[in-house]
PDB file of C-alpha atoms in Angstrom:
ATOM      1  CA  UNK A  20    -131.032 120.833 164.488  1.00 43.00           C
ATOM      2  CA  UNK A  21    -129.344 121.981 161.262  1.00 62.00           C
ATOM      3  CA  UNK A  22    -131.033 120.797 157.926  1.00 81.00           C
ATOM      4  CA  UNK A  23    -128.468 118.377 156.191  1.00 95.00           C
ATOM      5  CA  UNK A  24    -127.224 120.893 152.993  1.00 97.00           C
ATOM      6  CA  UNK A  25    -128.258 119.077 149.528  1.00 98.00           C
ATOM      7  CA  UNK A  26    -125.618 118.784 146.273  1.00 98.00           C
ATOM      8  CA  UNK A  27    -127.979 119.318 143.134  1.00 98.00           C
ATOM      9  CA  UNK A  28    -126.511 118.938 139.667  1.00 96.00           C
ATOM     10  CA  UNK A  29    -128.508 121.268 137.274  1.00 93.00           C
ATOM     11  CA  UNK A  30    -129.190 119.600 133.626  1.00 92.00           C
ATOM     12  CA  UNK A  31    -129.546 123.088 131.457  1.00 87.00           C
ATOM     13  CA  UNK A  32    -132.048 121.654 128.765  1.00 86.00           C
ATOM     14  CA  UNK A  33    -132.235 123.196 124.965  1.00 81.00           C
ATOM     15  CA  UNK A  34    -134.186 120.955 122.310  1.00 78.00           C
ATOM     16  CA  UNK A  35    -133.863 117.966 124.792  1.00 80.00           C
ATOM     17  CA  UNK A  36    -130.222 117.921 125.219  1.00 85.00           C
ATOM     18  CA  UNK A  37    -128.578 119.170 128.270  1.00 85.00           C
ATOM     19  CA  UNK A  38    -126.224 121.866 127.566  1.00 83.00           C
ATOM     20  CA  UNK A  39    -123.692 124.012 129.283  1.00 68.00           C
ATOM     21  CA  UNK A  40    -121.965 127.318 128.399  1.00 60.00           C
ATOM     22  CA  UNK A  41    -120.606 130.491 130.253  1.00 56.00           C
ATOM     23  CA  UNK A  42    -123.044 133.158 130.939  1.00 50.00           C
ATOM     24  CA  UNK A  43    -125.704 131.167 128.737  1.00 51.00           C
ATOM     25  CA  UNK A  44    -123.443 131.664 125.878  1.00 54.00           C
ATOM     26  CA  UNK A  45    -121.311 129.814 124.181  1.00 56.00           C
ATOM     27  CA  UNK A  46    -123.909 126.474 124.737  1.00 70.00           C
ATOM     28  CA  UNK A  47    -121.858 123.295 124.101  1.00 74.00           C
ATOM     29  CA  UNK A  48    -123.879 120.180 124.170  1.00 76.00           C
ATOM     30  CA  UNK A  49    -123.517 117.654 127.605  1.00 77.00           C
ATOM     31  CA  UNK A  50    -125.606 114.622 126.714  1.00 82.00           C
ATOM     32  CA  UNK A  51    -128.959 113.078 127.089  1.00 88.00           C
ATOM     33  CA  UNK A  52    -130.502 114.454 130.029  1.00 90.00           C
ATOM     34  CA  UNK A  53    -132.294 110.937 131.069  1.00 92.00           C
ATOM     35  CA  UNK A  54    -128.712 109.396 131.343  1.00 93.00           C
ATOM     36  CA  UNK A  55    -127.117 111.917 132.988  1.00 92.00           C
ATOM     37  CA  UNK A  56    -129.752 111.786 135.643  1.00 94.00           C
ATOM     38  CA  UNK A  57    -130.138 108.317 136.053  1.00 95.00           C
ATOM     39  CA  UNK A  58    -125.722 108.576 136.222  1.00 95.00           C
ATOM     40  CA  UNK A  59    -126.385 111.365 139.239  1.00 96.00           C
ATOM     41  CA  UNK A  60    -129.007 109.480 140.910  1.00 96.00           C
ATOM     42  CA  UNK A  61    -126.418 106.057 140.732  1.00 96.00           C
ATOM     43  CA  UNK A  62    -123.459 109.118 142.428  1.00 96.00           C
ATOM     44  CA  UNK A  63    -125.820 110.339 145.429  1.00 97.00           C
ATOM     45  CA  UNK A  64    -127.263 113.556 144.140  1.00 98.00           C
ATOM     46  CA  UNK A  65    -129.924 114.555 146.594  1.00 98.00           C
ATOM     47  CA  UNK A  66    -132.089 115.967 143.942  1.00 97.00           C
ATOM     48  CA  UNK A  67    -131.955 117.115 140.066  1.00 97.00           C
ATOM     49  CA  UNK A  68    -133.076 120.379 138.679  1.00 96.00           C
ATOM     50  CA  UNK A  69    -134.203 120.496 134.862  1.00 92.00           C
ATOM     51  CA  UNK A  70    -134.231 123.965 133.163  1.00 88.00           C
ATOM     52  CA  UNK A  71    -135.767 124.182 130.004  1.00 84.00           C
ATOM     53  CA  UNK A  72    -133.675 127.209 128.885  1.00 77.00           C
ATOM     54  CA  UNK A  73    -135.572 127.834 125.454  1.00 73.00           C
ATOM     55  CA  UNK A  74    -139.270 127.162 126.872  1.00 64.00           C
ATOM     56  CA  UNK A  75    -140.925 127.407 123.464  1.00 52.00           C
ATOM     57  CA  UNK A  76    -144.203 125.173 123.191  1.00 54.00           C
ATOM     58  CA  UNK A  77    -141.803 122.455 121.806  1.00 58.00           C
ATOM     59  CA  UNK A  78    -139.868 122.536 124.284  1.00 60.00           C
ATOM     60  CA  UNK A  79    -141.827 122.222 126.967  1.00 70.00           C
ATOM     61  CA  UNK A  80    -143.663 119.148 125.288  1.00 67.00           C
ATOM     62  CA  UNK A  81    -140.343 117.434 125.087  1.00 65.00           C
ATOM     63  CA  UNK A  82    -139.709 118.624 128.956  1.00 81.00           C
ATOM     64  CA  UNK A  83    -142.648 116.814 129.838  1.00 87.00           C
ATOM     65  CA  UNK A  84    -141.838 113.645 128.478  1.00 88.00           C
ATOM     66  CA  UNK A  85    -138.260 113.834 129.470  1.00 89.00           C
ATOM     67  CA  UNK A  86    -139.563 114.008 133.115  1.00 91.00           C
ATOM     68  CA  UNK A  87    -142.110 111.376 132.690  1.00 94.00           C
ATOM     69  CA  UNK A  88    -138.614 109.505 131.746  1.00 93.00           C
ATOM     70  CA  UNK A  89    -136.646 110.584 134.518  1.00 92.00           C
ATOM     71  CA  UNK A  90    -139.157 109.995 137.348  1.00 91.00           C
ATOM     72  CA  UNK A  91    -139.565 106.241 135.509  1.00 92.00           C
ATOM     73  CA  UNK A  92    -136.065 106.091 136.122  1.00 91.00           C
ATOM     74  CA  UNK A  93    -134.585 107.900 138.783  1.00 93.00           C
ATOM     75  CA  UNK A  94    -136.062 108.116 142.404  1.00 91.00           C
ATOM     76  CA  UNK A  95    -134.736 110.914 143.656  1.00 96.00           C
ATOM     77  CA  UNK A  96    -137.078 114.468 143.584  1.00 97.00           C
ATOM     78  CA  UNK A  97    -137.291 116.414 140.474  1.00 97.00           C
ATOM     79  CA  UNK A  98    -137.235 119.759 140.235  1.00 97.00           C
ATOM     80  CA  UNK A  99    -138.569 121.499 136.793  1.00 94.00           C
ATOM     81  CA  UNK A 100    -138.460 124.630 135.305  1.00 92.00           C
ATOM     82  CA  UNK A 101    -138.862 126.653 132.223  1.00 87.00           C
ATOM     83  CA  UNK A 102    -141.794 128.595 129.979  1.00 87.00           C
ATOM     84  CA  UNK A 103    -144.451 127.989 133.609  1.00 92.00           C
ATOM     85  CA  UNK A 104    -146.594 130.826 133.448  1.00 93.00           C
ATOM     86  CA  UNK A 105    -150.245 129.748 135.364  1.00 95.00           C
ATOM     87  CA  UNK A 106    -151.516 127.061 137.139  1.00 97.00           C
ATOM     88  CA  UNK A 107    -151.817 124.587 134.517  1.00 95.00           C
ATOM     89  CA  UNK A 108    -148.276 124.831 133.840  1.00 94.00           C
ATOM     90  CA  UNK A 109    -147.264 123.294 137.380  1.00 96.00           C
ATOM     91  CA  UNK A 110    -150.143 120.722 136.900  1.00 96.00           C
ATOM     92  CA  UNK A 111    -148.673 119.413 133.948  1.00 94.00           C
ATOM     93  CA  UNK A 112    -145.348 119.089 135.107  1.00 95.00           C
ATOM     94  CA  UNK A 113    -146.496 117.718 138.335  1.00 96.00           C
ATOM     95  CA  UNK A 114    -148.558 114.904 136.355  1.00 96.00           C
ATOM     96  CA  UNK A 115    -145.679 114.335 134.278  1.00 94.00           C
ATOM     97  CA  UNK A 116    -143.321 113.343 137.105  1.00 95.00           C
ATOM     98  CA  UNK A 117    -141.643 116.709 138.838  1.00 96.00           C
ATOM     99  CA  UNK A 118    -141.574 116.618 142.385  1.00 97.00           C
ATOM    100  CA  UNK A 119    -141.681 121.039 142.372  1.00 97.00           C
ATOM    101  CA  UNK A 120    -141.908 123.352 139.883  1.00 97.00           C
ATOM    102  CA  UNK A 121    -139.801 126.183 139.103  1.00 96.00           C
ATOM    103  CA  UNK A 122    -141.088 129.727 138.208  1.00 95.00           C
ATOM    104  CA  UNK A 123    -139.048 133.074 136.796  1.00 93.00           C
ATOM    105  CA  UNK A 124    -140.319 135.726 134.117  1.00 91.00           C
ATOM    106  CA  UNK A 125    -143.841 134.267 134.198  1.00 93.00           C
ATOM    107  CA  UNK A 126    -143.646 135.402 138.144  1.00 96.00           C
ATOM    108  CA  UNK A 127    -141.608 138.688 137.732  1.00 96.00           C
ATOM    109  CA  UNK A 128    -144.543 139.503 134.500  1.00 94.00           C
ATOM    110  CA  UNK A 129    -147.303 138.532 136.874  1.00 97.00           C
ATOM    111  CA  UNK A 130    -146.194 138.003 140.715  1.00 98.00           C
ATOM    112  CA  UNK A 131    -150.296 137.171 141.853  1.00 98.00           C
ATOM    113  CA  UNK A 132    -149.628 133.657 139.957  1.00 98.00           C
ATOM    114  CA  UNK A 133    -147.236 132.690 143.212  1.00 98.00           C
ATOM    115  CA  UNK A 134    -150.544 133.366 145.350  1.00 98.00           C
ATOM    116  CA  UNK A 135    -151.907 131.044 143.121  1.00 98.00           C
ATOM    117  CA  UNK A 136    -149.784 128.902 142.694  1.00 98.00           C
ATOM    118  CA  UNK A 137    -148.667 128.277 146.482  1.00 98.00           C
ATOM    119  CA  UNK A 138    -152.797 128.154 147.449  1.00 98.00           C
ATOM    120  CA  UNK A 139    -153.498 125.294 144.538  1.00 98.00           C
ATOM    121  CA  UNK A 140    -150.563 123.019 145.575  1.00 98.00           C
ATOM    122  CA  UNK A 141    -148.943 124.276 148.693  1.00 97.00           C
ATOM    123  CA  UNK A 142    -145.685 126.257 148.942  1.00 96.00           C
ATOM    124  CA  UNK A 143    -143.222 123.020 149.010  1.00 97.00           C
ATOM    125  CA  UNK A 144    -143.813 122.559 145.448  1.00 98.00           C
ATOM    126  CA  UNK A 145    -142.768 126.068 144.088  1.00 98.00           C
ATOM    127  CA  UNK A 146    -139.204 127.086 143.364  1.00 98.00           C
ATOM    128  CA  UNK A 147    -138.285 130.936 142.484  1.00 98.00           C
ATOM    129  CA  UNK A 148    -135.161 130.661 140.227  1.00 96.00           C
ATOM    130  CA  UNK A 149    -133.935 134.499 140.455  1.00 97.00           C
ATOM    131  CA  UNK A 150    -131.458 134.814 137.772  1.00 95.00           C
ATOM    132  CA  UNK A 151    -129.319 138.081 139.356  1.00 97.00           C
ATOM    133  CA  UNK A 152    -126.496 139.925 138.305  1.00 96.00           C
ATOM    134  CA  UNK A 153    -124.712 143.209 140.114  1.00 96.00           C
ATOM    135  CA  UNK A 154    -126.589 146.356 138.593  1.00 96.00           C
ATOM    136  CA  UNK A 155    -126.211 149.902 139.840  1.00 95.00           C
ATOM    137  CA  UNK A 156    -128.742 151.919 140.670  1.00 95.00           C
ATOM    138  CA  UNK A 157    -130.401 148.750 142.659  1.00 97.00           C
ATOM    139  CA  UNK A 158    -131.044 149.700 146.254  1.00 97.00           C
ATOM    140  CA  UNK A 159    -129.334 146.184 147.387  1.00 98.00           C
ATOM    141  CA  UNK A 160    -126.584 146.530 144.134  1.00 97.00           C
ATOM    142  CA  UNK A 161    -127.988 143.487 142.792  1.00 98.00           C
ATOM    143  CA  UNK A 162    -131.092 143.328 139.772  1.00 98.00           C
ATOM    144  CA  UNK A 163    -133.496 140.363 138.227  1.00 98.00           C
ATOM    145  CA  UNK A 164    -132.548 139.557 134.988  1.00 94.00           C
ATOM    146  CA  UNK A 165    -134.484 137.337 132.087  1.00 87.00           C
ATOM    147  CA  UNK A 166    -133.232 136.361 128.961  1.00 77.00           C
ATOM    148  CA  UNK A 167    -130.548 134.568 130.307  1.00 72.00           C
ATOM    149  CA  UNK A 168    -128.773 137.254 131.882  1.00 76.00           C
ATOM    150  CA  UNK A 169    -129.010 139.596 129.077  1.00 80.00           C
ATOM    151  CA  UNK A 170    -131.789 141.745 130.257  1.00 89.00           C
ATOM    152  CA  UNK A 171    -132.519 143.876 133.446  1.00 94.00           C
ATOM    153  CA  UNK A 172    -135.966 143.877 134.621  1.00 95.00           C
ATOM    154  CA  UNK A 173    -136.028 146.576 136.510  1.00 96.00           C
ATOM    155  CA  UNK A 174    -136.520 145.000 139.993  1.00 98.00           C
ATOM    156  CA  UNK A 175    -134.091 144.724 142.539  1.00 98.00           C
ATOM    157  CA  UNK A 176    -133.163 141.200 143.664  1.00 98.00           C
ATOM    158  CA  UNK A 177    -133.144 140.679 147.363  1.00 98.00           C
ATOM    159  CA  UNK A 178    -136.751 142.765 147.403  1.00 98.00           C
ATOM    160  CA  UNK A 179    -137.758 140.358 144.979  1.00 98.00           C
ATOM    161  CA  UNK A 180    -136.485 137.177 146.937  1.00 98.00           C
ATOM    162  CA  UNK A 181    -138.565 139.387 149.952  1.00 98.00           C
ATOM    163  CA  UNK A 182    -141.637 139.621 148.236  1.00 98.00           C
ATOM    164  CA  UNK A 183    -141.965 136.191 146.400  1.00 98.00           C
ATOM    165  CA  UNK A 184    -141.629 134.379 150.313  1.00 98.00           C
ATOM    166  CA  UNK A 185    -144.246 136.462 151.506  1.00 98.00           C
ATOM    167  CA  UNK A 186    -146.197 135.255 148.286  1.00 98.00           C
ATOM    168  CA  UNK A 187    -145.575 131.907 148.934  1.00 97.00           C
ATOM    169  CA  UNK A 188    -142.819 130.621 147.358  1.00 98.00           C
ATOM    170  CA  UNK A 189    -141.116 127.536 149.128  1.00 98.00           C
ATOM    171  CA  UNK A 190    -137.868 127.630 148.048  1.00 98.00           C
ATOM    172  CA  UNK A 191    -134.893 129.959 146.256  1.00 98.00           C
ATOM    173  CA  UNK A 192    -132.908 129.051 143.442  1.00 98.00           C
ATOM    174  CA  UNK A 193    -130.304 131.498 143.441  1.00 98.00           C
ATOM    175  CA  UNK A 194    -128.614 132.487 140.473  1.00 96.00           C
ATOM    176  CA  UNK A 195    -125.463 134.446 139.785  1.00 96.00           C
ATOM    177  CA  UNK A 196    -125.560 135.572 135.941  1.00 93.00           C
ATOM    178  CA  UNK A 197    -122.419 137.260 136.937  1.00 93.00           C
ATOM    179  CA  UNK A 198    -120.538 133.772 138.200  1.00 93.00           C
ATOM    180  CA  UNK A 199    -122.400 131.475 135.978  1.00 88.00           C
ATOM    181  CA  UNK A 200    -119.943 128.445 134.295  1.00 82.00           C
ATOM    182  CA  UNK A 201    -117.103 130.436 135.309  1.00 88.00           C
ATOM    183  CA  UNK A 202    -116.362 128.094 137.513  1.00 91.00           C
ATOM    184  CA  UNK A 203    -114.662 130.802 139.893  1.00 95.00           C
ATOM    185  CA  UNK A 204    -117.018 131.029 142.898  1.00 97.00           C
ATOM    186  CA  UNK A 205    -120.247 131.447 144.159  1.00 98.00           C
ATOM    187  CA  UNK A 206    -121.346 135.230 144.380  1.00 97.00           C
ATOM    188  CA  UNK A 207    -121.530 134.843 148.384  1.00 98.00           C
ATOM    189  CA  UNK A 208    -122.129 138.643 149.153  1.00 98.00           C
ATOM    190  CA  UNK A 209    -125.843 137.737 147.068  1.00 98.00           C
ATOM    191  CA  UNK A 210    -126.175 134.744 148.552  1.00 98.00           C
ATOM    192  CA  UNK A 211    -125.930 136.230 152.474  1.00 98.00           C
ATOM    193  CA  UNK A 212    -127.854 139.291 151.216  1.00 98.00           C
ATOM    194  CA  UNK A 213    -130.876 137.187 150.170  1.00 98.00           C
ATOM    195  CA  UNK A 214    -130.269 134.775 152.905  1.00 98.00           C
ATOM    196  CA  UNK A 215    -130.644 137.868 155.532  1.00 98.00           C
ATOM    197  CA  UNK A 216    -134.897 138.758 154.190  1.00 98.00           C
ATOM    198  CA  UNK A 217    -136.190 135.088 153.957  1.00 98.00           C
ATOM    199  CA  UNK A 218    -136.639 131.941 155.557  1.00 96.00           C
ATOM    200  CA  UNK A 219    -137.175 129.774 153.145  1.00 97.00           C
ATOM    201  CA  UNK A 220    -134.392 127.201 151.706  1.00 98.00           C
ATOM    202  CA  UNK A 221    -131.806 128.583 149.712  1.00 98.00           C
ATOM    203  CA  UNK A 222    -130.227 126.685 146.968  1.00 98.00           C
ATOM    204  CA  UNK A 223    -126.954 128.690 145.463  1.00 98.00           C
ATOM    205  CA  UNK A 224    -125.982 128.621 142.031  1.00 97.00           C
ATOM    206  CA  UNK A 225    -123.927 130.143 139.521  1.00 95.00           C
ATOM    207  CA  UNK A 226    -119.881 129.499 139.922  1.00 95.00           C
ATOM    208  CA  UNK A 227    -118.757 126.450 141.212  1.00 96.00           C
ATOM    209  CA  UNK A 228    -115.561 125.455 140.227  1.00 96.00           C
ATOM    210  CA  UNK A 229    -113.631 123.576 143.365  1.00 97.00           C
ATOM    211  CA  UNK A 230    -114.477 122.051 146.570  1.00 98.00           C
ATOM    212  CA  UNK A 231    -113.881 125.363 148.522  1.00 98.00           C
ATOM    213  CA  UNK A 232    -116.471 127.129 146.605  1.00 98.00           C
ATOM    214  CA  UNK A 233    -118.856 124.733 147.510  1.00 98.00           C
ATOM    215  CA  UNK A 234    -118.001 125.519 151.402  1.00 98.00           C
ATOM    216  CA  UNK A 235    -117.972 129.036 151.220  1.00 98.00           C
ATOM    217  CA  UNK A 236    -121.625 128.784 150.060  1.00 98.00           C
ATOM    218  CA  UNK A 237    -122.447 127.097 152.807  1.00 98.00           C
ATOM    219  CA  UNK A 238    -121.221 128.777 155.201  1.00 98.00           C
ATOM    220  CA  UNK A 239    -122.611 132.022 153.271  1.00 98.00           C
ATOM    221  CA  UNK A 240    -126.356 130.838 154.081  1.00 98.00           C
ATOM    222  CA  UNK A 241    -126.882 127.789 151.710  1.00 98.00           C
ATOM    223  CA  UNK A 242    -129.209 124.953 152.526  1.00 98.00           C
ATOM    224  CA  UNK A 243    -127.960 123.879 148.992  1.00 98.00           C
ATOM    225  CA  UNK A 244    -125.307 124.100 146.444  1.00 98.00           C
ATOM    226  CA  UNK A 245    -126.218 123.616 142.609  1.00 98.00           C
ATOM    227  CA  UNK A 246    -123.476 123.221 140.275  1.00 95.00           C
ATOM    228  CA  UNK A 247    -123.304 121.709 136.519  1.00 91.00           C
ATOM    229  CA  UNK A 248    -120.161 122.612 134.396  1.00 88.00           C
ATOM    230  CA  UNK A 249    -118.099 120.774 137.131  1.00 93.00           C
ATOM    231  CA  UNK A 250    -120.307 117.963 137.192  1.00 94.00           C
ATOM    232  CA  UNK A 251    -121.086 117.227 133.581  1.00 89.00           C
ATOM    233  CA  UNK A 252    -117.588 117.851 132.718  1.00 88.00           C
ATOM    234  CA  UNK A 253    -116.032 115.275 135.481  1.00 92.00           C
ATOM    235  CA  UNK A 254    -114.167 118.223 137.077  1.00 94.00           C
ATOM    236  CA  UNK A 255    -115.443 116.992 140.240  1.00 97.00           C
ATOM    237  CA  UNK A 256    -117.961 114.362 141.708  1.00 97.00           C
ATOM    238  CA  UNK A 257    -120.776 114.874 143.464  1.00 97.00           C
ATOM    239  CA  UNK A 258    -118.872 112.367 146.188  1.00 97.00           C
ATOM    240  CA  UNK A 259    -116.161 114.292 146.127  1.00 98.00           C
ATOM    241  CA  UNK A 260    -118.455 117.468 147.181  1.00 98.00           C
ATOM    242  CA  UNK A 261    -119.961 115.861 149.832  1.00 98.00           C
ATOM    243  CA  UNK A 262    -116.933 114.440 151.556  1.00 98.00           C
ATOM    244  CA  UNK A 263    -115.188 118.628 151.208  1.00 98.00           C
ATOM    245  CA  UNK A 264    -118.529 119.609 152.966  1.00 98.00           C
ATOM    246  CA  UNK A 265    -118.591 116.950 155.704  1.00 98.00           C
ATOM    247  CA  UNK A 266    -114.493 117.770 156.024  1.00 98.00           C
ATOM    248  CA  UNK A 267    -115.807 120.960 156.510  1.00 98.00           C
ATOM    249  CA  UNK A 268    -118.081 120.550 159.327  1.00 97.00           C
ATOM    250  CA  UNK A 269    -121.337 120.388 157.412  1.00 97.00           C
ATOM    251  CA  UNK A 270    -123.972 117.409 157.733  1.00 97.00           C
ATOM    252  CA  UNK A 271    -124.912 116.358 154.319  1.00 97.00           C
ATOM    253  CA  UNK A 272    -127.561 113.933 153.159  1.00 87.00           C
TER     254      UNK A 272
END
């Protein structure tokens, strides 16, 4: 039986304000990220996904108590990420509220801490966000990136996707640094290409712009499309997305 796909609006956090720009440049400021989730929890979002896009040691304080606010609010499952670099990271976001964790540089700098990770709370709970761009001289044509885009690591995406799944990881947050709040499309040639080497659930991001898009990730390999311009912005509503997938012949939660 097919898995019912999930819509997941992404708050982008920066000094506890949810912000939005193109390519993670160009940040204009989206509200408070408490209210916009409780406002996507009231419109049927399946789940939220919090990135704490400057990760300082601020910043993560003030993520934690933002989720401790959310999950006092909002009853749907959290899914955090930004500046988690060990075990004790995921512990304290898991105390705080999060439902799963989600992990990028502090895996690509030290990939064992997915072993450890997966074996201290189980795999369901870890999320790789791979943030991926087109790069030549990358045996698939697509590279990692950190820095928001704006640096290559050196490690070739879909390998990476490969590797972290045999590690443990539970679930993909796929990234297109190319596509991201462009609002032109989902990078669907990544998407299938990582969706070919693991088995895990695959969440697409990066792109989303009309109702179509949001198909043609599905169809791509998506078990779930992320999106937040479109959403924070009132371009579309998550009701709106869900009713263009089940048009489309796609269960939805």
């Amino acid at each position: 039986m097919a898995v019912a796909l999930r819509v997941i609006p992404c708050l982008d956090v920066h000094d506890g304000r949810v912000v939005k720009g193109v390519n993670f440049r160009s940040l204009r400021d989206a509200g408070d990220p408490v209210e916009l989730a409780a406002k996507y929890s009231a419109e049927g979002a399946d789940e939220l996904t919090f990135l704490d896009i400057s990760a300082s040691s601020d910043g993560r304080a003030t993520t934690r108590d933002m989720v401790a606010r959310c999950a006092e609010t909002v009853f749907i499952p959290l899914t955090v990420g930004g500046g988690v670099r060990e075990v004790a990271d995921v512990d304290r976001l898991l105390r705080s509220g999060a439902d799963k964790v989600g992990i990028n540089t502090g895996a690509l700098a030290r990939p064992a801490v997915i072993d450890e990770i997966s074996r201290t709370f189980g795999d369901q709970v870890l999320v790789l966000s791979v943030d991926a761009r087109r790069e030549e001289g990358m045996p698939s044509g697509f590279g990692v990136t950190t820095h928001g885009g704006r640096r290559s690591a050196g490690v070739d995406a879909i390998e990476w996707a490969r590797e972290a799944c045999a590690r443990g990881v539970g679930e993909i947050l796929l990234n297109s640094m190319d596509a991201d709040g462009t609002t032109d499309g989902f990078d669907l040639e990544m998407i299938r290409a990582v969706r070919e080497v693991v088995d895990v659930p695959l969440i697409a991001s990066g792109g989303a712009g009309r109702i179509e898009h949001f198909v043609a990730a599905a169809r791509a390999g998506a078990d779930a499309v992320l999106a937040a311009s479109v959403f924070h912005y009132r371009t579309l509503s998550i009701d709106e997305v869900k009713t263009g997938l089940r048009e489309a012949g796609f269960e939805v939660r």
